[in-house]
């Protein structure tokens, strides 16, 4: 098999890699905020439960979580799981990344000086207005480097979908590597991820620069 | 009467910070509160602006009761919505400014009138420009707080508070975070407001300023009002030993 044939086959799975990547971000970024707010809840039971969930999600391998979400329904209810693997894969990714984003959001929110809340309070802003207009925009700027870190990791983590044979780029590459007893597909995959992340870096650097209009 | 506080008590744990304090502020009056650190003067302002909740006592603005005390001696705050109305009566200028760093100077001033008071944008914009002129910050509307000196930031903070047209303006040590050479420009602005008969309460360590600007000076120590009255009386001829000692130490 020629190099170009390999690249062509693997590129065919790139759409699915992108699907995991973008859908995970789409769901985990807002979900993480919900989790963060629950984690900071004044109701001890709520914050306690959320803390345990976050600790499990961060303390066990994502690979295991993907397997559990994809095949769990089969073992628990005898459900048929062979069909669309994108849904369980994205669910596993979104929940896992939401846990990490939640902790980043929480760190950002808790780092805000109390004075910002007090100034907003005296000026008459509602709690919701204060959070949306005063706190959140400052938090987003502060946590951007950490978010970028997670996004870069996510690009590489999409390859974990091979564990449930979801036909994304890395899964295809691995299959070619097996059938051709060649290491080349892995090198191709490495270049793919590197280029993908170079683009992510470029975009995020621009976003951070845009947020740098104040100190 | 703009503000009336009576029998205010406030403790942080076992530490009783305000011990049965009563004070009032009339329209057009400038009241300075002086006293050593930890005397409770900042806490008193924070209670008046609802940033701290009092344990017991009464607070009313414009003759309307915001906080009362029930039969068991516990403070009862007005309903959330009413409290929002009370908050519209006062403004507060912080020691550390607390401007919103992600807003331009103009947006810092204009945002609350537009978002909180729902006033038309062009009207607020016009007033914001006038306020900037008054604060000596003409043309700085597009700057961000981080690009301004401390004195300029504090003047923006004053403009931000004034933009909501409060009945009374509180200052919590407005020059304490500033380099000495920058305090003058802020004090000048406050003095100018005093001349325009703006009702103000100023917690300050600037004794000559308090003496020159106020109609009344309150000396606090240990959570009580030790002495109050005409600034010339309090500064020139204090009756209480503690006041004499404090002023003497201050002149050193």
Short mmCIF file of N, CA and C in Angstrom, two decimals, chain A residues 92-180:
data_model
loop_
_atom_site.label_atom_id
_atom_site.label_comp_id
_atom_site.label_asym_id
_atom_site.label_seq_id
_atom_site.Cartn_x
_atom_site.Cartn_y
_atom_site.Cartn_z
N UNK A 92 -19.34 10.15 26.42
CA UNK A 92 -18.23 9.88 27.34
C UNK A 92 -17.23 11.04 27.35
N UNK A 93 -16.88 11.50 26.16
CA UNK A 93 -15.94 12.62 26.06
C UNK A 93 -16.50 13.87 26.72
N UNK A 94 -17.77 14.18 26.41
CA UNK A 94 -18.36 15.44 26.89
C UNK A 94 -18.42 15.45 28.41
N UNK A 95 -18.82 14.31 29.00
CA UNK A 95 -18.92 14.25 30.46
C UNK A 95 -17.54 14.36 31.08
N UNK A 96 -16.59 13.62 30.52
CA UNK A 96 -15.22 13.66 31.06
C UNK A 96 -14.63 15.06 30.97
N UNK A 97 -14.76 15.68 29.80
CA UNK A 97 -14.18 17.02 29.65
C UNK A 97 -14.93 18.07 30.46
N UNK A 98 -16.23 17.85 30.63
CA UNK A 98 -17.00 18.79 31.46
C UNK A 98 -16.44 18.82 32.88
N UNK A 99 -16.01 17.66 33.37
CA UNK A 99 -15.45 17.60 34.72
C UNK A 99 -14.19 18.46 34.82
N UNK A 100 -13.33 18.34 33.79
CA UNK A 100 -12.10 19.15 33.81
C UNK A 100 -12.41 20.64 33.64
N UNK A 101 -13.30 20.95 32.70
CA UNK A 101 -13.67 22.36 32.49
C UNK A 101 -14.30 22.94 33.75
N UNK A 102 -15.12 22.12 34.42
CA UNK A 102 -15.79 22.60 35.64
C UNK A 102 -14.76 23.06 36.66
N UNK A 103 -13.70 22.28 36.83
CA UNK A 103 -12.69 22.66 37.81
C UNK A 103 -11.92 23.90 37.38
N UNK A 104 -11.74 24.04 36.07
CA UNK A 104 -11.08 25.26 35.57
C UNK A 104 -11.98 26.48 35.80
N UNK A 105 -13.26 26.34 35.49
CA UNK A 105 -14.21 27.45 35.71
C UNK A 105 -14.23 27.82 37.19
N UNK A 106 -14.32 26.78 38.03
CA UNK A 106 -14.42 27.04 39.47
C UNK A 106 -13.18 27.81 39.95
N UNK A 107 -12.02 27.35 39.51
CA UNK A 107 -10.79 28.04 39.88
C UNK A 107 -10.84 29.49 39.45
N UNK A 108 -11.32 29.74 38.22
CA UNK A 108 -11.40 31.10 37.70
C UNK A 108 -12.39 31.95 38.48
N UNK A 109 -13.54 31.38 38.76
CA UNK A 109 -14.58 32.14 39.47
C UNK A 109 -14.12 32.47 40.89
N UNK A 110 -13.50 31.47 41.54
CA UNK A 110 -13.07 31.70 42.93
C UNK A 110 -11.88 32.63 43.03
N UNK A 111 -11.18 32.83 41.89
CA UNK A 111 -10.03 33.74 41.94
C UNK A 111 -10.46 35.20 41.81
N UNK A 112 -11.75 35.43 41.51
CA UNK A 112 -12.20 36.81 41.36
C UNK A 112 -12.24 37.51 42.72
N UNK A 113 -11.78 38.76 42.73
CA UNK A 113 -11.77 39.52 43.98
C UNK A 113 -13.21 39.83 44.40
N UNK A 114 -13.45 39.77 45.69
CA UNK A 114 -14.78 40.03 46.24
C UNK A 114 -15.25 41.45 45.90
N UNK A 115 -14.29 42.35 45.72
CA UNK A 115 -14.62 43.74 45.42
C UNK A 115 -15.44 43.92 44.16
N UNK A 116 -15.23 43.05 43.17
CA UNK A 116 -16.01 43.13 41.94
C UNK A 116 -17.49 42.85 42.22
N UNK A 117 -17.73 41.86 43.08
CA UNK A 117 -19.11 41.53 43.45
C UNK A 117 -19.72 42.68 44.25
N UNK A 118 -18.92 43.23 45.18
CA UNK A 118 -19.44 44.31 46.04
C UNK A 118 -19.76 45.56 45.23
N UNK A 119 -18.85 45.90 44.30
CA UNK A 119 -19.10 47.08 43.47
C UNK A 119 -20.38 46.89 42.66
N UNK A 120 -20.54 45.70 42.08
CA UNK A 120 -21.73 45.42 41.28
C UNK A 120 -22.98 45.47 42.16
N UNK A 121 -22.86 44.94 43.36
CA UNK A 121 -24.01 44.92 44.27
C UNK A 121 -24.46 46.35 44.61
N UNK A 122 -23.49 47.20 44.96
CA UNK A 122 -23.83 48.57 45.34
C UNK A 122 -24.41 49.34 44.14
N UNK A 123 -23.94 49.00 42.93
CA UNK A 123 -24.47 49.68 41.74
C UNK A 123 -25.85 49.17 41.35
N UNK A 124 -26.30 48.12 42.01
CA UNK A 124 -27.67 47.67 41.79
C UNK A 124 -27.83 46.52 40.81
N UNK A 125 -26.72 45.98 40.30
CA UNK A 125 -26.82 44.84 39.39
C UNK A 125 -27.45 43.65 40.13
N UNK A 126 -28.27 42.88 39.40
CA UNK A 126 -28.81 41.65 39.99
C UNK A 126 -27.69 40.61 40.02
N UNK A 127 -27.93 39.54 40.77
CA UNK A 127 -26.93 38.47 40.85
C UNK A 127 -26.61 37.92 39.47
N UNK A 128 -27.66 37.74 38.67
CA UNK A 128 -27.48 37.18 37.33
C UNK A 128 -26.67 38.13 36.45
N UNK A 129 -27.05 39.43 36.47
CA UNK A 129 -26.31 40.44 35.70
C UNK A 129 -24.85 40.47 36.13
N UNK A 130 -24.63 40.44 37.44
CA UNK A 130 -23.26 40.49 37.96
C UNK A 130 -22.44 39.34 37.40
N UNK A 131 -23.03 38.15 37.43
CA UNK A 131 -22.28 36.99 36.93
C UNK A 131 -22.03 37.09 35.43
N UNK A 132 -23.06 37.43 34.67
CA UNK A 132 -22.94 37.42 33.22
C UNK A 132 -22.10 38.58 32.67
N UNK A 133 -22.25 39.78 33.25
CA UNK A 133 -21.58 40.96 32.67
C UNK A 133 -20.26 41.30 33.34
N UNK A 134 -20.18 41.03 34.64
CA UNK A 134 -19.00 41.47 35.37
C UNK A 134 -18.02 40.31 35.61
N UNK A 135 -18.53 39.22 36.14
CA UNK A 135 -17.64 38.14 36.56
C UNK A 135 -17.19 37.26 35.38
N UNK A 136 -18.16 36.71 34.66
CA UNK A 136 -17.84 35.73 33.62
C UNK A 136 -16.84 36.23 32.57
N UNK A 137 -17.01 37.45 32.02
CA UNK A 137 -16.04 37.88 31.01
C UNK A 137 -14.61 37.93 31.55
N UNK A 138 -14.46 38.31 32.81
CA UNK A 138 -13.12 38.35 33.40
C UNK A 138 -12.58 36.95 33.64
N UNK A 139 -13.50 36.04 34.06
CA UNK A 139 -13.10 34.65 34.30
C UNK A 139 -12.61 34.02 33.00
N UNK A 140 -13.35 34.24 31.91
CA UNK A 140 -12.99 33.64 30.63
C UNK A 140 -11.58 34.05 30.22
N UNK A 141 -11.28 35.32 30.37
CA UNK A 141 -9.93 35.78 30.02
C UNK A 141 -8.88 35.07 30.87
N UNK A 142 -9.15 34.96 32.16
CA UNK A 142 -8.19 34.36 33.07
C UNK A 142 -7.92 32.89 32.79
N UNK A 143 -8.98 32.15 32.41
CA UNK A 143 -8.82 30.71 32.29
C UNK A 143 -8.43 30.27 30.88
N UNK A 144 -8.35 31.22 29.95
CA UNK A 144 -8.08 30.86 28.56
C UNK A 144 -6.87 29.94 28.38
N UNK A 145 -5.73 30.22 29.02
CA UNK A 145 -4.58 29.32 28.83
C UNK A 145 -4.89 27.88 29.28
N UNK A 146 -5.63 27.73 30.38
CA UNK A 146 -5.97 26.39 30.85
C UNK A 146 -6.94 25.70 29.88
N UNK A 147 -7.87 26.49 29.33
CA UNK A 147 -8.82 25.92 28.37
C UNK A 147 -8.07 25.44 27.12
N UNK A 148 -7.13 26.27 26.66
CA UNK A 148 -6.32 25.88 25.50
C UNK A 148 -5.63 24.55 25.75
N UNK A 149 -5.07 24.40 26.94
CA UNK A 149 -4.42 23.15 27.33
C UNK A 149 -5.35 21.96 27.16
N UNK A 150 -6.56 22.11 27.64
CA UNK A 150 -7.53 21.01 27.56
C UNK A 150 -7.90 20.70 26.11
N UNK A 151 -8.04 21.76 25.32
CA UNK A 151 -8.43 21.55 23.92
C UNK A 151 -7.34 20.80 23.16
N UNK A 152 -6.09 21.17 23.44
CA UNK A 152 -4.96 20.48 22.82
C UNK A 152 -4.96 19.00 23.21
N UNK A 153 -5.24 18.73 24.49
CA UNK A 153 -5.31 17.35 24.95
C UNK A 153 -6.46 16.61 24.27
N UNK A 154 -7.57 17.32 24.10
CA UNK A 154 -8.74 16.69 23.48
C UNK A 154 -8.44 16.22 22.06
N UNK A 155 -7.70 17.05 21.31
CA UNK A 155 -7.35 16.67 19.94
C UNK A 155 -6.69 15.29 19.94
N UNK A 156 -5.75 15.10 20.86
CA UNK A 156 -5.03 13.82 20.91
C UNK A 156 -5.90 12.71 21.47
N UNK A 157 -6.76 13.09 22.44
CA UNK A 157 -7.61 12.07 23.08
C UNK A 157 -8.64 11.46 22.13
N UNK A 158 -8.97 12.18 21.06
CA UNK A 158 -9.97 11.62 20.13
C UNK A 158 -9.53 10.23 19.65
N UNK A 159 -8.22 9.99 19.66
CA UNK A 159 -7.72 8.69 19.19
C UNK A 159 -8.18 7.54 20.08
N UNK A 160 -8.61 7.86 21.31
CA UNK A 160 -9.06 6.79 22.22
C UNK A 160 -10.31 6.09 21.71
N UNK A 161 -10.99 6.71 20.75
CA UNK A 161 -12.21 6.10 20.20
C UNK A 161 -11.90 4.79 19.49
N UNK A 162 -10.62 4.54 19.24
CA UNK A 162 -10.26 3.25 18.61
C UNK A 162 -10.70 2.09 19.50
N UNK A 163 -10.78 2.33 20.82
CA UNK A 163 -11.10 1.26 21.76
C UNK A 163 -12.47 0.65 21.49
N UNK A 164 -13.38 1.45 20.90
CA UNK A 164 -14.70 0.89 20.58
C UNK A 164 -14.88 0.78 19.07
N UNK A 165 -13.75 0.79 18.35
CA UNK A 165 -13.73 0.64 16.90
C UNK A 165 -14.57 1.67 16.18
N UNK A 166 -14.67 2.86 16.73
CA UNK A 166 -15.35 3.94 16.01
C UNK A 166 -14.40 4.37 14.90
N UNK A 167 -14.89 4.44 13.68
CA UNK A 167 -13.99 4.57 12.52
C UNK A 167 -13.46 5.99 12.33
N UNK A 168 -12.82 6.52 13.35
CA UNK A 168 -12.18 7.82 13.16
C UNK A 168 -10.76 7.56 12.66
N UNK A 169 -10.01 8.63 12.46
CA UNK A 169 -8.74 8.53 11.77
C UNK A 169 -7.77 7.52 12.40
N UNK A 170 -7.62 7.60 13.70
CA UNK A 170 -6.63 6.76 14.36
C UNK A 170 -7.02 5.28 14.28
N UNK A 171 -8.34 5.02 14.42
CA UNK A 171 -8.82 3.65 14.33
C UNK A 171 -8.48 3.05 12.97
N UNK A 172 -8.73 3.84 11.94
CA UNK A 172 -8.40 3.39 10.58
C UNK A 172 -6.90 3.16 10.44
N UNK A 173 -6.14 4.09 10.97
CA UNK A 173 -4.68 3.98 10.91
C UNK A 173 -4.19 2.71 11.58
N UNK A 174 -4.78 2.42 12.74
CA UNK A 174 -4.39 1.23 13.50
C UNK A 174 -4.71 -0.04 12.70
N UNK A 175 -5.88 -0.01 12.03
CA UNK A 175 -6.27 -1.18 11.23
C UNK A 175 -5.30 -1.39 10.07
N UNK A 176 -4.92 -0.28 9.43
CA UNK A 176 -3.96 -0.38 8.32
C UNK A 176 -2.62 -0.92 8.85
N UNK A 177 -2.21 -0.37 9.99
CA UNK A 177 -0.94 -0.78 10.57
C UNK A 177 -0.93 -2.28 10.82
N UNK A 178 -2.06 -2.81 11.31
CA UNK A 178 -2.15 -4.25 11.58
C UNK A 178 -2.10 -5.06 10.29
N UNK A 179 -2.91 -4.64 9.31
CA UNK A 179 -3.01 -5.45 8.10
C UNK A 179 -1.74 -5.38 7.26
N UNK A 180 -1.05 -4.24 7.31
CA UNK A 180 0.16 -4.08 6.49
C UNK A 180 1.44 -4.32 7.29
#
